[in-house]
Coordinates of C-alpha atoms and ligand atoms in Angstrom, one line a residue:
M24 CA 3.8 -21.9 -7.8
S25 CA 3.6 -23.9 -4.4
A26 CA 1.7 -23.4 -2.3
G27 CA 2.3 -25.7 0.2
S28 CA 0.0 -27.0 4.0
A29 CA 1.4 -26.4 7.2
T30 CA 3.6 -28.6 9.3
N31 CA 1.8 -28.5 11.9
A32 CA -2.2 -30.0 11.8
K33 CA -3.2 -26.2 12.9
S34 CA -5.4 -24.0 10.5
I35 CA -6.9 -20.0 11.3
P36 CA -10.5 -19.8 10.3
V37 CA -11.6 -17.2 8.3
I38 CA -14.9 -15.4 8.9
N39 CA -17.4 -13.4 7.5
P40 CA -17.2 -9.9 8.7
A41 CA -21.0 -9.4 7.7
T42 CA -22.5 -12.2 8.9
E43 CA -20.1 -12.9 11.8
K44 CA -19.8 -16.5 10.5
V45 CA -16.2 -19.0 9.1
I46 CA -16.1 -19.8 5.6
G47 CA -13.1 -22.1 5.6
R48 CA -9.7 -22.6 7.7
V49 CA -6.4 -22.3 6.2
P50 CA -3.5 -23.4 7.6
R51 CA -1.0 -21.6 10.4
M52 CA 2.3 -22.4 9.1
D53 CA 5.5 -22.1 11.6
A54 CA 8.9 -21.0 10.7
R55 CA 9.5 -25.1 9.9
D56 CA 7.3 -23.7 6.5
A57 CA 9.2 -20.5 5.8
D58 CA 12.1 -22.2 5.9
R59 CA 10.8 -25.2 3.7
A60 CA 8.6 -21.2 1.6
V61 CA 12.6 -20.3 1.5
K62 CA 15.1 -23.4 0.6
I63 CA 12.6 -23.5 -3.0
A64 CA 12.5 -19.4 -3.5
R65 CA 16.1 -19.5 -3.5
A66 CA 16.1 -22.8 -5.7
A67 CA 13.6 -20.9 -8.1
F68 CA 15.5 -18.0 -8.2
E69 CA 18.8 -19.3 -9.7
D70 CA 17.3 -20.1 -13.3
W71 CA 13.9 -17.2 -12.8
R72 CA 16.2 -14.1 -12.7
W73 CA 17.7 -15.2 -16.3
V74 CA 14.9 -15.3 -17.5
P75 CA 15.2 -12.8 -20.8
G76 CA 12.2 -10.4 -20.4
V77 CA 10.7 -11.0 -23.1
E78 CA 10.0 -14.3 -21.9
K79 CA 9.0 -12.9 -18.6
A80 CA 6.4 -10.2 -20.2
A81 CA 4.8 -13.0 -21.7
M82 CA 4.4 -14.7 -18.9
L83 CA 3.1 -11.9 -16.3
H84 CA 0.6 -10.8 -19.4
E85 CA -0.8 -14.1 -19.1
V86 CA -1.3 -14.0 -15.1
A87 CA -3.2 -11.1 -15.2
R88 CA -5.2 -12.8 -18.4
R89 CA -5.9 -15.2 -15.8
I90 CA -7.0 -13.5 -12.8
R91 CA -9.2 -11.0 -15.9
A92 CA -11.2 -14.5 -16.1
M93 CA -11.6 -15.0 -12.4
Q94 CA -12.6 -11.8 -11.6
K95 CA -16.0 -12.7 -10.1
E96 CA -15.1 -15.6 -8.0
L97 CA -12.3 -12.9 -6.6
A98 CA -14.3 -10.6 -6.0
T99 CA -16.7 -12.6 -4.6
L100 CA -14.6 -14.5 -2.0
M101 CA -12.7 -11.2 -1.6
T102 CA -16.6 -9.2 -0.4
R103 CA -17.3 -12.7 2.2
E104 CA -13.8 -12.8 4.0
G105 CA -13.3 -8.7 3.5
G106 CA -16.7 -6.9 3.5
K107 CA -15.5 -4.4 1.3
P108 CA -18.9 -4.5 -1.3
F109 CA -19.2 -6.6 -4.0
C110 CA -18.4 -3.8 -6.9
E111 CA -15.6 -2.4 -5.1
N112 CA -13.9 -5.5 -5.3
R113 CA -14.8 -6.2 -9.3
D114 CA -12.4 -2.8 -9.4
E115 CA -9.6 -3.8 -7.1
V116 CA -9.6 -7.6 -9.6
E117 CA -9.7 -5.6 -12.5
W118 CA -6.4 -2.9 -11.0
T119 CA -4.5 -6.0 -9.2
A120 CA -4.5 -6.7 -13.8
A121 CA -4.1 -4.1 -14.9
C122 CA -1.0 -4.3 -12.8
F123 CA 1.1 -7.2 -13.3
N124 CA 0.3 -5.8 -17.8
Y125 CA 2.1 -2.5 -16.7
Y126 CA 5.0 -4.8 -15.4
A127 CA 5.0 -7.0 -17.7
E128 CA 5.9 -4.2 -20.1
I129 CA 8.2 -1.8 -17.7
G130 CA 10.9 -5.3 -16.9
R131 CA 11.6 -5.3 -20.7
N132 CA 11.6 -2.0 -20.7
S133 CA 15.2 -1.2 -19.5
R134 CA 17.9 -2.6 -17.4
G135 CA 19.9 0.5 -16.6
S136 CA 22.1 2.8 -18.3
S137 CA 24.6 4.4 -20.2
L138 CA 26.8 6.6 -18.6
P139 CA 29.9 9.2 -19.5
P140 CA 33.3 7.8 -19.5
V141 CA 35.8 9.7 -18.0
A142 CA 38.1 8.2 -21.1
H143 CA 37.2 8.0 -24.2
H144 CA 38.6 4.9 -24.3
Q145 CA 36.0 3.7 -21.6
V146 CA 32.2 2.4 -21.4
N147 CA 30.0 2.8 -18.7
F148 CA 26.5 1.1 -17.7
T149 CA 24.5 0.1 -15.0
I150 CA 22.5 -2.6 -14.8
K151 CA 19.8 -3.1 -12.5
E152 CA 19.8 -6.7 -10.8
P153 CA 17.6 -8.6 -8.4
Y154 CA 17.7 -8.8 -4.8
G155 CA 16.3 -12.5 -4.8
V156 CA 14.0 -13.4 -3.0
V157 CA 12.1 -11.5 -1.9
V158 CA 8.6 -12.0 1.3
A159 CA 5.4 -9.6 0.0
I160 CA 3.7 -8.8 3.4
V161 CA 0.3 -8.2 2.7
P162 CA -2.5 -6.4 5.0
W163 CA -7.0 -7.3 4.4
N164 CA -7.7 -4.3 3.0
Y165 CA -6.6 -4.5 -0.1
P166 CA -6.0 -7.7 -0.6
L167 CA -5.0 -8.7 -4.4
L168 CA -4.1 -4.6 -4.9
L169 CA -1.8 -4.2 -2.5
L170 CA 0.3 -8.3 -3.5
S171 CA 0.0 -6.9 -7.2
W172 CA 1.9 -3.6 -5.8
K173 CA 4.9 -5.5 -4.4
V174 CA 4.4 -9.5 -6.8
A175 CA 4.6 -8.0 -10.2
P176 CA 7.4 -5.6 -10.3
A177 CA 9.1 -8.4 -8.0
L178 CA 9.6 -10.2 -11.0
A179 CA 9.1 -8.2 -13.5
A180 CA 12.4 -7.8 -12.3
G181 CA 13.8 -11.4 -11.3
N182 CA 13.3 -12.0 -7.9
A183 CA 11.4 -15.2 -6.6
V184 CA 8.2 -14.5 -3.7
I185 CA 7.0 -15.5 -1.7
I186 CA 3.3 -13.9 -0.6
K187 CA 2.4 -13.5 2.7
P188 CA -1.6 -13.0 2.5
S189 CA -3.6 -10.9 6.1
E190 CA -4.8 -14.0 7.8
E191 CA -8.2 -11.7 7.6
T192 CA -8.3 -12.1 4.4
P193 CA -5.6 -15.0 2.8
L194 CA -8.5 -16.5 0.5
A195 CA -8.5 -14.8 -2.6
T196 CA -5.0 -14.7 -2.3
L197 CA -4.4 -19.1 -2.4
A198 CA -7.3 -18.7 -5.1
L199 CA -4.7 -16.7 -7.1
K200 CA -2.0 -19.6 -7.5
D201 CA -3.9 -21.0 -10.8
A202 CA -3.4 -17.8 -11.9
F203 CA 0.8 -18.1 -11.1
S204 CA 0.7 -21.6 -12.1
G205 CA 2.1 -20.4 -15.8
L206 CA 4.9 -19.3 -13.2
P207 CA 8.0 -22.0 -13.4
E208 CA 7.7 -24.1 -10.1
G209 CA 8.1 -22.2 -7.1
V210 CA 8.6 -19.0 -7.9
V211 CA 5.9 -18.0 -6.4
Q212 CA 4.6 -19.1 -3.4
I213 CA 1.8 -18.5 -1.0
V214 CA 1.9 -19.2 2.9
T215 CA -0.1 -18.7 5.1
G216 CA -0.9 -18.1 9.3
Y217 CA 0.2 -14.7 11.6
G218 CA 2.6 -12.4 11.3
E219 CA 4.1 -13.1 14.3
E220 CA 4.8 -16.9 13.6
I221 CA 4.9 -17.6 9.5
G222 CA 5.8 -14.2 9.1
E223 CA 7.6 -13.0 11.3
A224 CA 9.9 -16.0 10.6
L225 CA 10.5 -14.6 6.9
V226 CA 11.2 -11.8 7.5
R227 CA 14.0 -12.9 10.7
H228 CA 15.4 -15.7 8.0
R229 CA 18.5 -15.6 7.1
G230 CA 17.5 -16.6 3.2
T231 CA 15.1 -13.9 2.2
D232 CA 17.0 -9.9 0.7
L233 CA 14.4 -8.4 0.3
I234 CA 11.5 -7.6 3.0
A235 CA 8.3 -5.7 1.7
A236 CA 5.0 -4.7 3.5
T237 CA 2.3 -3.2 3.9
G238 CA 0.9 -2.5 7.2
S239 CA 0.7 0.0 10.4
V240 CA 3.4 1.7 11.2
E241 CA 3.9 -0.7 14.3
T242 CA 4.5 -3.6 12.5
G243 CA 6.6 -2.1 9.8
R244 CA 9.3 -0.6 13.2
R245 CA 9.0 -4.1 14.6
I246 CA 10.0 -5.4 10.9
G247 CA 12.4 -3.1 9.5
R248 CA 14.6 -3.1 13.0
I249 CA 14.5 -6.5 12.1
C250 CA 16.1 -6.5 8.8
A251 CA 18.1 -3.6 10.2
D252 CA 20.3 -5.9 12.4
Q253 CA 20.3 -8.3 9.6
V254 CA 21.7 -4.9 6.7
K255 CA 18.1 -5.9 5.0
K256 CA 16.2 -4.1 2.6
A257 CA 12.6 -3.4 4.1
H258 CA 10.2 -1.8 1.5
L259 CA 7.1 -0.2 4.3
E260 CA 3.8 0.8 3.3
L261 CA 2.8 2.2 6.3
G262 CA -0.3 3.9 8.3
G263 CA -1.5 7.1 7.0
N264 CA -3.8 10.0 8.0
D265 CA -4.4 11.6 5.6
P266 CA -5.8 15.9 5.9
F267 CA -9.4 16.8 3.2
I268 CA -9.2 20.7 2.8
V269 CA -12.3 21.7 1.4
C270 CA -12.0 26.0 0.2
S271 CA -14.1 27.9 0.1
D272 CA -14.5 29.0 -3.6
A273 CA -14.9 24.6 -4.7
E274 CA -18.4 24.0 -5.8
L275 CA -20.0 22.1 -2.3
D276 CA -21.8 19.1 -4.0
V277 CA -18.9 18.1 -5.1
A278 CA -16.7 18.8 -2.5
V279 CA -19.2 16.6 -0.4
R280 CA -19.6 13.8 -2.5
G281 CA -16.1 13.5 -2.9
A282 CA -15.3 14.1 1.2
C283 CA -17.5 11.5 2.0
W284 CA -16.2 8.8 -0.9
A285 CA -13.3 9.7 0.8
A286 CA -13.8 9.4 4.0
F287 CA -16.2 5.7 3.9
L288 CA -14.8 3.7 1.4
N289 CA -14.0 0.4 2.5
S290 CA -15.3 1.4 5.3
G291 CA -12.9 4.2 6.1
Q292 CA -9.9 0.7 6.2
V293 CA -7.9 2.7 3.9
C294 CA -4.9 3.9 3.8
T295 CA -5.4 6.9 1.7
S296 CA -9.1 7.9 2.9
G297 CA -9.9 10.8 4.2
K298 CA -9.1 11.2 8.1
R299 CA -8.9 15.2 8.7
F300 CA -11.3 17.7 7.3
Y301 CA -10.6 21.3 7.3
V302 CA -13.4 23.5 6.1
F303 CA -13.3 27.3 5.2
E304 CA -14.9 28.8 7.7
K305 CA -17.1 30.9 5.4
I306 CA -18.4 27.3 4.0
A307 CA -18.6 25.4 5.9
D308 CA -21.9 25.1 8.2
E309 CA -23.7 24.2 4.2
F310 CA -21.2 21.9 3.7
I311 CA -21.0 20.6 7.6
R312 CA -25.0 20.2 6.5
R313 CA -25.0 18.3 3.1
A314 CA -22.2 16.1 4.0
V315 CA -24.9 14.5 6.8
K316 CA -28.0 15.1 4.7
F317 CA -26.0 12.6 2.0
T318 CA -23.8 10.3 5.3
K319 CA -27.4 9.9 6.3
S320 CA -28.6 8.8 2.8
L321 CA -25.7 5.6 2.4
R322 CA -26.8 2.1 2.6
L323 CA -24.4 -0.1 5.6
G324 CA -25.4 -3.1 4.6
D325 CA -23.1 -7.0 3.6
G326 CA -21.1 -6.2 1.0
A327 CA -23.1 -9.4 -1.5
N328 CA -25.5 -7.1 -1.4
P329 CA -25.5 -4.9 -5.3
R330 CA -27.0 -2.1 -3.0
T331 CA -24.4 -1.1 -0.5
D332 CA -22.4 1.4 -0.4
V333 CA -20.6 0.6 3.0
G334 CA -20.2 -2.8 4.2
P335 CA -19.1 -4.3 7.7
M336 CA -16.2 -3.4 9.2
I337 CA -13.0 -6.1 9.4
N338 CA -13.4 -7.3 13.1
L339 CA -14.4 -6.2 16.3
R340 CA -10.9 -5.5 17.6
Q341 CA -10.5 -3.0 14.9
L342 CA -14.5 -1.6 15.7
A343 CA -14.0 -1.2 19.4
D344 CA -10.7 0.8 18.6
V345 CA -12.7 2.9 16.1
H346 CA -15.5 3.0 18.2
S347 CA -13.5 4.2 21.5
R348 CA -11.6 7.0 20.1
V349 CA -15.4 8.0 19.2
V350 CA -16.7 8.2 22.6
D351 CA -13.6 10.5 24.1
A352 CA -13.3 12.5 21.8
V353 CA -18.0 13.2 22.7
T354 CA -15.7 13.3 26.3
D355 CA -14.2 16.3 25.1
G356 CA -16.8 18.0 23.2
A357 CA -17.0 16.6 20.0
R358 CA -20.6 16.6 18.9
V359 CA -21.9 14.0 16.9
L360 CA -24.2 14.4 14.2
C361 CA -24.4 10.9 12.4
G362 CA -23.7 7.5 13.0
G363 CA -21.0 7.4 16.4
R364 CA -22.8 3.8 17.1
R365 CA -22.1 -0.1 15.9
S366 CA -25.4 -1.0 13.9
P367 CA -28.2 -1.4 16.1
K368 CA -29.9 -3.1 12.6
H369 CA -27.6 -5.4 12.3
K370 CA -27.9 -8.1 14.8
K371 CA -24.6 -9.8 13.2
G372 CA -21.9 -8.5 11.6
F373 CA -19.2 -5.3 11.9
F374 CA -21.0 -3.4 11.1
Y375 CA -20.6 1.1 12.3
E376 CA -23.0 3.5 11.3
P377 CA -21.0 6.2 9.1
T378 CA -20.4 9.0 11.4
I379 CA -20.0 12.7 11.0
L380 CA -18.5 14.2 14.2
V381 CA -17.9 18.3 14.5
D382 CA -16.3 20.6 17.0
V383 CA -13.2 18.3 16.8
D384 CA -10.2 19.6 18.3
H385 CA -7.2 18.9 16.5
D386 CA -5.4 17.5 19.0
M387 CA -7.8 14.5 20.4
R388 CA -6.4 11.5 19.4
L389 CA -9.0 10.8 16.9
V390 CA -7.2 13.2 14.2
K391 CA -4.3 13.3 15.9
S392 CA -2.8 9.4 15.3
E393 CA -4.6 6.6 12.1
T394 CA -8.7 6.4 12.9
F395 CA -9.0 3.1 10.9
G396 CA -12.7 2.8 10.8
P397 CA -15.8 4.9 8.6
I398 CA -15.3 8.5 10.1
M399 CA -15.0 12.1 9.4
P400 CA -14.1 14.5 12.2
I401 CA -15.4 18.9 10.2
M402 CA -12.8 21.5 12.0
R403 CA -13.2 24.9 10.6
V404 CA -9.6 27.1 9.2
K405 CA -10.2 30.7 8.4
D406 CA -7.7 29.5 5.4
I407 CA -5.9 28.0 2.9
D408 CA -3.0 28.9 5.7
E409 CA -4.6 27.0 8.8
A410 CA -5.6 24.3 7.0
I411 CA -1.3 23.7 5.8
D412 CA 0.0 24.4 9.4
R413 CA -3.5 21.4 10.7
A414 CA -2.6 18.8 7.6
N415 CA 1.6 19.1 8.6
D416 CA 0.7 18.6 12.2
Q417 CA 0.5 14.7 11.8
V418 CA 3.6 12.0 11.6
Y419 CA 2.6 10.5 8.6
G420 CA 2.3 11.5 5.2
L421 CA 0.6 9.1 3.0
G422 CA -1.1 11.1 0.7
A423 CA -3.3 15.3 0.9
N424 CA -6.4 16.1 -0.8
I425 CA -7.9 19.3 -1.7
F426 CA -11.2 20.7 -2.9
T427 CA -10.6 24.2 -5.1
N428 CA -10.1 25.3 -8.2
N429 CA -7.6 28.9 -6.7
M430 CA -4.4 28.1 -7.8
E431 CA -2.8 29.5 -6.1
W432 CA -4.0 27.7 -2.4
A433 CA -3.9 24.5 -4.8
M434 CA -0.5 25.7 -5.7
R435 CA 0.8 26.6 -2.4
A436 CA -0.5 23.2 -0.5
M437 CA 0.5 21.4 -3.2
D438 CA 4.7 22.2 -2.4
R439 CA 4.4 23.1 1.6
I440 CA 1.8 19.9 3.1
T441 CA 3.9 16.6 3.8
A442 CA 2.1 13.8 1.6
G443 CA 3.3 11.2 -1.5
T444 CA -0.1 11.1 -3.2
F445 CA -1.6 15.2 -3.6
W446 CA -5.0 14.8 -4.8
I447 CA -6.9 18.1 -6.4
N448 CA -10.7 18.2 -6.2
D449 CA -10.4 13.9 -7.2
P450 CA -9.3 12.4 -3.8
L451 CA -7.7 8.8 -4.1
T452 CA -7.2 8.1 -7.0
D453 CA -4.3 5.8 -8.3
N454 CA -2.7 5.4 -11.4
D455 CA 0.0 2.5 -12.3
A456 CA 2.7 4.8 -13.6
G457 CA 1.7 7.1 -10.9
P458 CA 4.6 6.3 -7.8
F459 CA 2.7 5.6 -4.2
G460 CA 4.2 5.9 -1.1
G461 CA 4.3 7.8 1.8
M462 CA 6.4 10.2 3.5
R463 CA 7.9 10.4 7.8
Q464 CA 5.9 7.4 8.5
T465 CA 4.4 6.1 6.4
G466 CA 8.0 4.6 5.0
H467 CA 10.0 6.0 2.6
S468 CA 9.2 3.9 -0.7
R469 CA 7.4 3.5 -3.7
E470 CA 5.4 1.5 -5.8
L471 CA 4.0 1.5 -9.1
G472 CA 6.0 3.4 -11.4
E473 CA 9.2 3.1 -12.5
E474 CA 9.8 4.3 -8.9
G475 CA 8.4 1.6 -7.9
L476 CA 10.1 -1.5 -10.3
D477 CA 13.2 -0.3 -9.7
E478 CA 12.6 -1.1 -5.4
F479 CA 13.4 -4.4 -6.2
R480 CA 16.4 -3.8 -8.5
E481 CA 20.1 -3.3 -7.0
T482 CA 22.2 -1.3 -9.4
K483 CA 24.7 -2.2 -10.6
H484 CA 28.1 0.0 -12.0
V485 CA 30.2 -1.6 -14.6
H486 CA 33.3 0.1 -15.6
L487 CA 35.3 -1.5 -19.1
D488 CA 38.0 0.0 -20.8
Y489 CA 39.0 -1.8 -24.1
R490 CA 42.1 -0.8 -24.4
Q491 CA 44.7 -2.7 -21.7
E492 CA 46.5 -0.1 -20.5
I493 CA 48.8 0.1 -17.8
K494 CA 48.6 3.4 -15.8
T495 CA 50.4 6.3 -14.6
Y496 CA 48.5 6.4 -12.0
W497 CA 49.7 2.9 -10.8
Y498 CA 52.7 2.1 -8.4
P499 CA 55.1 2.7 -8.3
Y500 CA 54.4 6.5 -6.8
A501 CA 58.2 7.7 -8.0
K502 CA 57.4 8.0 -11.4
Y503 CA 53.6 9.4 -11.0
N504 CA 55.0 11.8 -9.4
K505 CA 57.3 13.1 -12.0
V506 CA 54.0 12.6 -14.6
R507 CA 52.4 14.5 -12.6
Ligands
NAD28 P1 -0.8 -4.8 9.8 O1 -0.2 -4.3 10.7 O2 -1.6 -5.3 11.4 O3 -0.5 -6.1 8.8 C1 0.2 -6.1 8.2 C2 0.4 -7.2 7.6 O4 1.7 -8.0 8.4 C3 -0.1 -9.2 7.8 O5 -0.1 -9.5 7.0 C4 0.4 -9.2 9.1 O6 0.3 -10.9 9.4 C5 1.5 -8.9 9.0 N1 2.7 -8.9 9.8 C6 2.1 -8.8 11.3 N2 2.8 -8.3 12.2 C7 4.1 -8.6 11.8 C8 5.5 -9.7 12.2 N3 6.1 -8.8 13.9 N4 6.6 -9.8 11.3 C9 6.6 -9.9 9.6 N5 4.4 -9.9 9.3 C10 3.7 -9.4 10.3 O7 -1.9 -3.9 9.7 P2 -3.2 -4.3 8.8 O8 -4.8 -4.2 9.8 O9 -3.6 -5.4 7.6 O10 -3.8 -3.1 8.0 C11 -4.1 -1.8 8.1 C12 -3.2 -0.5 8.0 O11 -2.0 -1.2 6.9 C13 -3.1 0.7 8.8 O12 -2.6 1.0 9.2 C14 -2.8 1.1 7.0 O13 -2.9 2.4 6.9 C15 -1.9 0.4 6.4 N6 -1.4 0.5 5.1 C16 -0.5 1.1 4.2 C17 -0.9 1.2 2.7 C18 0.0 1.4 2.5 O14 0.1 2.0 1.5 N7 1.0 2.4 2.7 C19 -2.3 0.5 2.7 C20 -3.3 -0.1 3.3 C21 -3.0 0.1 4.2

């Protein structure tokens, strides 16, 4: 493992979003650092690709063990740099370790498959090969978990990896260097800096083979364009605008709690946050009443405080963007039932009150495009068909939720809603074995599961004939035509 310093002397401050204090600085690396990292990765790849699966598995389990041993240290750092409540970060560290355990095993499970040959003296099989040097570009909202979804399968598949954390949350990622230090030198490197600088330099570099990036649609589009020019593989996990349907038969207390968690978890800054709520008319008044009451009981504060439910937003830019969407919605007729403002109780920090809006029009910017903040816009629908139509009226396709025990409604929605994950009565739960990813503009890649390993392997078909003989269909064709 290596995490070098920048060729230049520049650095980037890391800010605690709860206090606005600078808590560290990291090197602001550039294209020269990208070049150096790629050379190291290419050299490391040549050996790593041939390490037997069972040995890789032992090393990846060791990475997981070390991550677990650092759980408190990592979760504390993540709370300080990213703002999420400590318990959410503690869970994230455990899920990160579990992902390395999962791919340690899945990675040694198979390396291709055997195929029926076209003649009995032939053998056909596939082998799965690593791409080479993978660049893992990670956002700030789940800095370690989303890193593990790329790095663990990429390593298990035999690739060398260069990790580029978000400029907002590089500290916990850098702390992982101890967890990776049992791997051969150069197999994993961590570089820091801005996306447009070192990030894009790695994307453009002719020595990188696969760019695995999670981020906004805008960033994904830019990375995808650069990769297309070089016909390089881009593995993109982008924005979402997940619908959340509450049917008339839902257990209201459960649905309200599930909805609030889906909307406000990590201050609503989750790619799979519930972002548009479609509630059956029959129960809408009661759902709204209970949701407002519960939301008002949530504690907004520094994630380091164990009583905090909702932490700050990541930065002022993000907060201002969300607030401008709320203001526009109100101007166009929406009503704020709670929240709708930067918290007046906090003198420092980027705290935005968990917000519920009604009388929301489906065409408002607040619901039409991804609003990355603690916002629950509630819209009434008359039945399941209207809910499905509304849910599908978007350019993204990451996840979708429904609360109902009506089998027909649940299955109809599952079949018709365009989304990579469909949750029934349990929002946002991931499973290492369950592929995760999006459709439409969210991207078309998958992480987790066996699919998540295959994204980092290329298939080679091998055709073998154990009988050396001249084939009838080779030249000369005069003879071949006679046989036919
Ligand atoms: P972002 O797009 O601003 O940045 C993501 C990463 O890309 C960062 O590391 C950034 O430095 C890097 N980057 C930016 N421009 C780049 C460039 N030109 N070349 C290379 N790298 C570049 O996103 P963000 O604000 O960090 O994260 C929030 C977004 O991520 C939201 O849209 C959210 O929905 C999405 N997201 C998606 C998933 C998913 O699985 N689909 C998961 C989490 C977050």
